[in-house]
Amino acid sequence: MKNIAFIGLGVMGYPMAGHLANAGLTVNVWNRSPEKASQWANEYDGEACITIADAVHGADVVLTCVGADPDLREVYLGDHGIIANAPKGAVLVDHTTASAGIAEELSEAASAAGQHFIDAPVSGGQQGAENGQLTIMCGGEEDAFTRVSKTLSLYARALNLMGPAGSGQKTKMVNQIAIAGLVQSLSEAIHFAEQADLDVSKVIDVISKGAAQSWQMENRSATMIAGKFDYGFAVDWMRKDLAICLEEARRNGAKLPVAALVDQFYGDVQEMGGRRWDTSSLVQRLRKN
């Protein structure tokens, strides 16, 4: 699986494609803004393509990392899309965080064209992408997953097949639901410690050695205390993801009262001008009063 096409060179896709090129694979890239693709090709050993058709022609694996469901339909479907132009037998892997419904839709379309589709959303943020330490949750056929595992492992810390098409996206929803509650709880804990006139850094150091410990506490508490929120996954993106979670919950009957409330809190942060702040900025909403 040495011929790779990578579609979408945002803050995640750009370094992910770079890991593939650094591993010696043949990588063609395409981005909606051609300048970004040219910049990537100047930095890495790969080719910037003018069209999606050019990028996926002859590809063993096509990887995508775009914005949301409409973007996926745009790059995958239609005469100029991936499915119409990638070879029969190619494995199409989507790293976008999107709905389970679009994953199922694209899987059916790829299968009809003799291709294989895997929904493979990632967790780990920009830092994880740059360091090649992403967690990848996959949905699709086991044989196709096995074929692309070595390729995906070039930027993965953990890589798992969770079930049929759509399972990767549903697992990512579970991840975002858990993060939303954890960040809100950590925000309240920091705010309480500040209001109680405690040495907040010292408090976090103590409780992080016990049952309260979490990735968010280890990696975001210091910047939250300092009021710095330029460390990865943006509030706008989290609201997009939580909307997907809440829509899926309406479909499957799950009750998500905390996730729904935290989604509203992120709306408050957006109104404060924090659309591009990272998700730990929930604490700033508490401080404003």
Coordinates of C-alpha atoms in Angstrom, one line a residue:
M1 CA 0.0 0.0 0.0
K2 CA 2.6 2.5 -1.1
N3 CA 0.7 4.9 -3.3
I4 CA -1.2 7.3 -1.1
A5 CA -3.6 10.2 -1.8
F6 CA -4.3 12.6 1.0
I7 CA -7.3 15.0 0.6
G8 CA -7.5 17.9 3.1
L9 CA -4.5 19.6 4.5
G10 CA -5.8 21.4 7.6
V11 CA -4.1 21.5 11.0
M12 CA -4.5 17.7 11.3
G13 CA -4.2 16.5 7.7
Y14 CA -1.0 18.5 6.9
P15 CA 1.2 16.8 9.5
M16 CA -0.5 13.4 9.0
A17 CA 0.3 13.5 5.3
G18 CA 3.8 14.6 6.2
H19 CA 4.4 11.4 8.3
L20 CA 3.5 9.3 5.3
A21 CA 5.9 11.1 3.0
N22 CA 8.7 10.9 5.7
A23 CA 8.1 7.1 5.8
G24 CA 9.0 6.9 2.1
L25 CA 5.5 6.4 0.7
T26 CA 4.5 8.0 -2.6
V27 CA 2.0 10.7 -1.5
N28 CA -0.2 12.9 -3.7
V29 CA -2.1 15.7 -1.9
W30 CA -5.0 17.9 -2.7
N31 CA -6.5 20.8 -0.8
R32 CA -9.4 23.1 -1.5
S33 CA -6.9 26.0 -1.4
P34 CA -4.1 25.0 -3.8
E35 CA -1.6 27.2 -2.1
K36 CA -1.7 24.9 1.0
A37 CA -1.0 21.9 -1.2
S38 CA 1.9 23.6 -2.8
Q39 CA 3.3 24.6 0.6
W40 CA 3.1 21.0 1.7
A41 CA 4.8 19.7 -1.4
N42 CA 7.7 22.2 -0.9
E43 CA 8.1 20.9 2.7
Y44 CA 7.8 17.2 2.0
D45 CA 8.6 14.7 -0.7
G46 CA 5.2 14.5 -2.5
E47 CA 3.2 16.0 -5.3
A48 CA 0.5 18.7 -5.0
C49 CA -2.4 17.9 -7.4
I50 CA -4.8 20.3 -9.1
T51 CA -7.8 18.0 -8.9
I52 CA -9.0 15.2 -6.7
A53 CA -9.1 13.0 -9.8
D54 CA -5.4 13.6 -10.3
A55 CA -4.6 12.9 -6.7
V56 CA -6.4 9.6 -6.4
H57 CA -5.6 8.1 -9.8
G58 CA -3.6 4.9 -9.1
A59 CA -3.8 5.2 -5.3
D60 CA -3.8 2.1 -3.1
V61 CA -5.1 4.2 -0.2
V62 CA -7.1 7.5 -0.2
L63 CA -7.1 9.4 3.1
T64 CA -9.4 12.3 3.8
C65 CA -9.5 14.8 6.6
V66 CA -12.0 17.6 5.8
G67 CA -14.6 19.6 7.7
A68 CA -18.0 18.0 8.1
D69 CA -20.7 15.9 6.3
P70 CA -21.2 18.3 3.3
D71 CA -17.5 18.5 2.7
L72 CA -17.3 14.7 2.6
R73 CA -20.1 14.5 0.0
E74 CA -18.3 17.1 -2.0
V75 CA -15.0 15.3 -2.1
Y76 CA -16.3 11.7 -2.3
L77 CA -19.3 11.8 -4.6
G78 CA -20.0 13.0 -8.1
D79 CA -18.1 12.7 -11.3
H80 CA -15.0 14.6 -10.0
G81 CA -15.0 12.9 -6.6
I82 CA -12.9 10.2 -5.0
I83 CA -15.2 7.2 -5.6
A84 CA -15.6 8.0 -9.3
N85 CA -11.8 8.3 -9.9
A86 CA -10.0 6.1 -7.4
P87 CA -9.1 2.5 -8.6
K88 CA -11.3 -0.5 -8.0
G89 CA -10.0 -2.2 -4.8
A90 CA -8.7 1.0 -3.3
V91 CA -9.2 1.5 0.5
L92 CA -10.8 4.9 1.3
V93 CA -10.1 6.1 4.8
D94 CA -11.9 9.1 6.3
H95 CA -10.4 10.9 9.3
T96 CA -13.0 13.6 9.5
T97 CA -15.2 13.7 12.6
A98 CA -18.6 13.4 11.0
S99 CA -21.9 11.7 11.5
A100 CA -22.3 7.9 11.5
G101 CA -24.9 8.4 8.7
I102 CA -22.5 9.8 6.3
A103 CA -20.0 7.0 7.0
E104 CA -22.7 4.4 6.2
E105 CA -23.6 6.4 3.0
L106 CA -20.1 6.6 1.7
S107 CA -19.4 2.9 2.6
E108 CA -22.3 1.9 0.4
A109 CA -21.2 4.1 -2.4
A110 CA -17.6 2.8 -2.3
S111 CA -18.8 -0.8 -2.1
A112 CA -20.9 -0.3 -5.3
A113 CA -17.7 0.9 -7.0
G114 CA -15.6 -2.0 -5.9
Q115 CA -13.8 0.0 -3.2
H116 CA -13.6 -0.3 0.6
F117 CA -14.5 2.5 3.0
I118 CA -13.3 3.0 6.6
D119 CA -14.5 5.8 8.9
A120 CA -11.5 6.5 11.1
P121 CA -11.9 9.7 13.2
V122 CA -9.0 10.6 15.4
S123 CA -8.4 11.9 18.9
G124 CA -5.2 13.7 20.1
G125 CA -5.6 17.1 18.5
Q126 CA -3.0 19.0 16.5
Q127 CA -0.2 18.0 18.8
G128 CA -1.1 14.4 18.4
A129 CA -1.1 14.8 14.6
E130 CA 2.3 16.5 14.6
N131 CA 3.9 14.0 16.9
G132 CA 2.3 11.0 15.2
Q133 CA 0.5 10.0 18.4
L134 CA -3.2 9.9 17.4
T135 CA -5.8 7.5 18.6
I136 CA -7.7 6.2 15.6
M137 CA -11.2 4.6 15.9
C138 CA -12.3 2.7 12.8
G139 CA -15.4 1.3 11.4
G140 CA -15.5 -0.9 8.3
E141 CA -14.5 -4.3 7.0
E142 CA -11.8 -6.2 8.9
D143 CA -9.9 -7.2 5.7
A144 CA -9.7 -3.5 4.6
F145 CA -8.7 -2.4 8.0
T146 CA -5.9 -5.0 8.1
R147 CA -4.6 -3.8 4.7
V148 CA -4.3 -0.2 5.8
S149 CA -3.2 -0.7 9.4
K150 CA 0.5 -0.4 8.7
T151 CA -0.1 2.9 6.8
L152 CA -2.3 4.4 9.6
S153 CA 0.2 3.3 12.3
L154 CA 2.7 5.9 10.9
Y155 CA 0.8 8.6 12.8
A156 CA -1.1 6.5 15.4
R157 CA -0.5 5.8 19.0
A158 CA -3.5 3.5 19.2
L159 CA -5.5 2.0 16.3
N160 CA -8.6 -0.1 16.7
L161 CA -11.4 -1.5 14.5
M162 CA -14.6 -0.9 16.5
G163 CA -17.1 -2.6 14.2
P164 CA -18.9 -2.0 10.8
A165 CA -19.1 1.3 9.0
G166 CA -20.2 4.1 11.3
S167 CA -18.7 2.5 14.4
G168 CA -15.6 4.7 14.3
Q169 CA -17.7 7.8 14.3
K170 CA -19.9 6.6 17.1
T171 CA -16.8 5.8 19.2
K172 CA -15.5 9.3 18.5
M173 CA -18.9 10.6 19.8
V174 CA -18.4 8.7 23.0
N175 CA -14.9 10.3 23.3
Q176 CA -16.3 13.9 22.8
I177 CA -19.1 13.3 25.3
A178 CA -16.6 12.2 27.9
I179 CA -14.2 15.1 27.2
A180 CA -17.0 17.7 27.5
G181 CA -17.9 16.6 31.0
L182 CA -14.3 16.3 32.1
V183 CA -13.3 19.8 30.9
Q184 CA -16.4 21.4 32.6
S185 CA -15.6 19.6 35.9
L186 CA -12.0 20.6 35.8
S187 CA -13.0 24.2 35.0
E188 CA -15.3 24.2 38.0
A189 CA -12.6 22.7 40.2
I190 CA -10.1 25.4 39.2
H191 CA -12.6 28.2 39.6
F192 CA -13.6 26.9 43.1
A193 CA -9.9 26.8 44.1
E194 CA -9.3 30.3 42.9
Q195 CA -12.4 31.6 44.7
A196 CA -11.2 29.8 47.9
D197 CA -7.8 31.7 47.7
L198 CA -5.9 28.4 47.4
D199 CA -2.6 27.9 45.6
V200 CA -4.3 26.5 42.5
S201 CA -1.2 25.0 41.0
K202 CA -0.4 23.3 44.3
V203 CA -3.9 22.0 44.6
I204 CA -3.8 20.5 41.1
D205 CA -0.5 18.9 41.8
V206 CA -1.9 17.2 44.9
I207 CA -5.2 16.0 43.4
S208 CA -3.6 14.8 40.2
K209 CA -1.9 12.1 42.1
G210 CA -5.3 10.6 43.1
A211 CA -8.6 9.6 41.7
A212 CA -9.3 13.0 40.1
Q213 CA -6.4 12.6 37.7
S214 CA -7.2 12.8 33.9
W215 CA -5.5 13.6 30.6
Q216 CA -7.2 17.0 30.7
M217 CA -5.8 17.8 34.2
E218 CA -2.3 16.6 33.2
N219 CA -2.1 18.5 29.9
R220 CA -4.5 21.5 30.3
S221 CA -4.7 22.6 33.9
A222 CA -1.5 24.8 33.9
T223 CA -2.7 26.7 30.8
M224 CA -6.2 27.0 32.2
I225 CA -4.8 28.5 35.4
A226 CA -2.7 30.9 33.3
G227 CA -5.7 31.9 31.1
K228 CA -4.0 30.7 27.9
F229 CA -6.2 28.9 25.4
D230 CA -4.2 28.4 22.2
Y231 CA -3.4 24.7 22.6
G232 CA -5.3 22.7 20.0
F233 CA -8.9 21.8 19.4
A234 CA -11.1 24.9 19.0
V235 CA -14.4 25.7 20.6
D236 CA -16.1 26.0 17.1
W237 CA -15.0 22.4 16.3
M238 CA -16.1 21.1 19.7
R239 CA -19.6 22.6 19.1
K240 CA -19.7 20.9 15.7
D241 CA -18.8 17.6 17.3
L242 CA -21.3 17.9 20.2
A243 CA -24.0 18.7 17.7
I244 CA -23.3 15.4 16.0
C245 CA -23.4 13.6 19.3
L246 CA -26.7 15.2 20.3
E247 CA -28.2 14.4 16.9
E248 CA -27.1 10.7 17.2
A249 CA -28.5 10.6 20.7
R250 CA -31.9 11.8 19.4
R251 CA -31.7 9.0 16.9
N252 CA -30.7 6.2 19.3
G253 CA -32.6 7.4 22.4
A254 CA -29.5 8.1 24.6
K255 CA -29.9 10.7 27.3
L256 CA -27.1 13.3 27.3
P257 CA -28.1 16.0 29.8
V258 CA -24.5 17.0 30.7
A259 CA -23.3 17.1 27.1
A260 CA -26.2 19.2 26.1
L261 CA -25.6 21.7 29.0
V262 CA -21.8 21.9 28.2
D263 CA -22.7 22.5 24.5
Q264 CA -24.6 25.6 25.7
F265 CA -21.7 26.7 27.8
Y266 CA -19.4 26.5 24.8
G267 CA -22.0 28.7 23.1
D268 CA -21.4 31.3 25.9
V269 CA -17.6 31.0 25.2
Q270 CA -18.2 31.7 21.5
E271 CA -20.2 34.8 22.4
M272 CA -17.2 35.9 24.6
G273 CA -15.1 35.9 21.4
G274 CA -13.6 32.5 22.1
R275 CA -14.5 30.7 18.9
R276 CA -10.9 29.8 18.2
W277 CA -9.9 29.2 21.9
D278 CA -9.2 25.6 22.8
T279 CA -11.8 23.6 24.6
S280 CA -10.3 24.2 28.0
S281 CA -11.5 27.8 27.8
L282 CA -14.8 26.7 29.6
V283 CA -13.1 28.0 32.8
Q284 CA -13.0 31.5 31.4
R285 CA -16.8 31.5 31.3
L286 CA -16.9 31.0 35.1
R287 CA -14.3 33.8 35.6
K288 CA -16.2 36.5 33.7
N289 CA -18.7 36.9 36.6

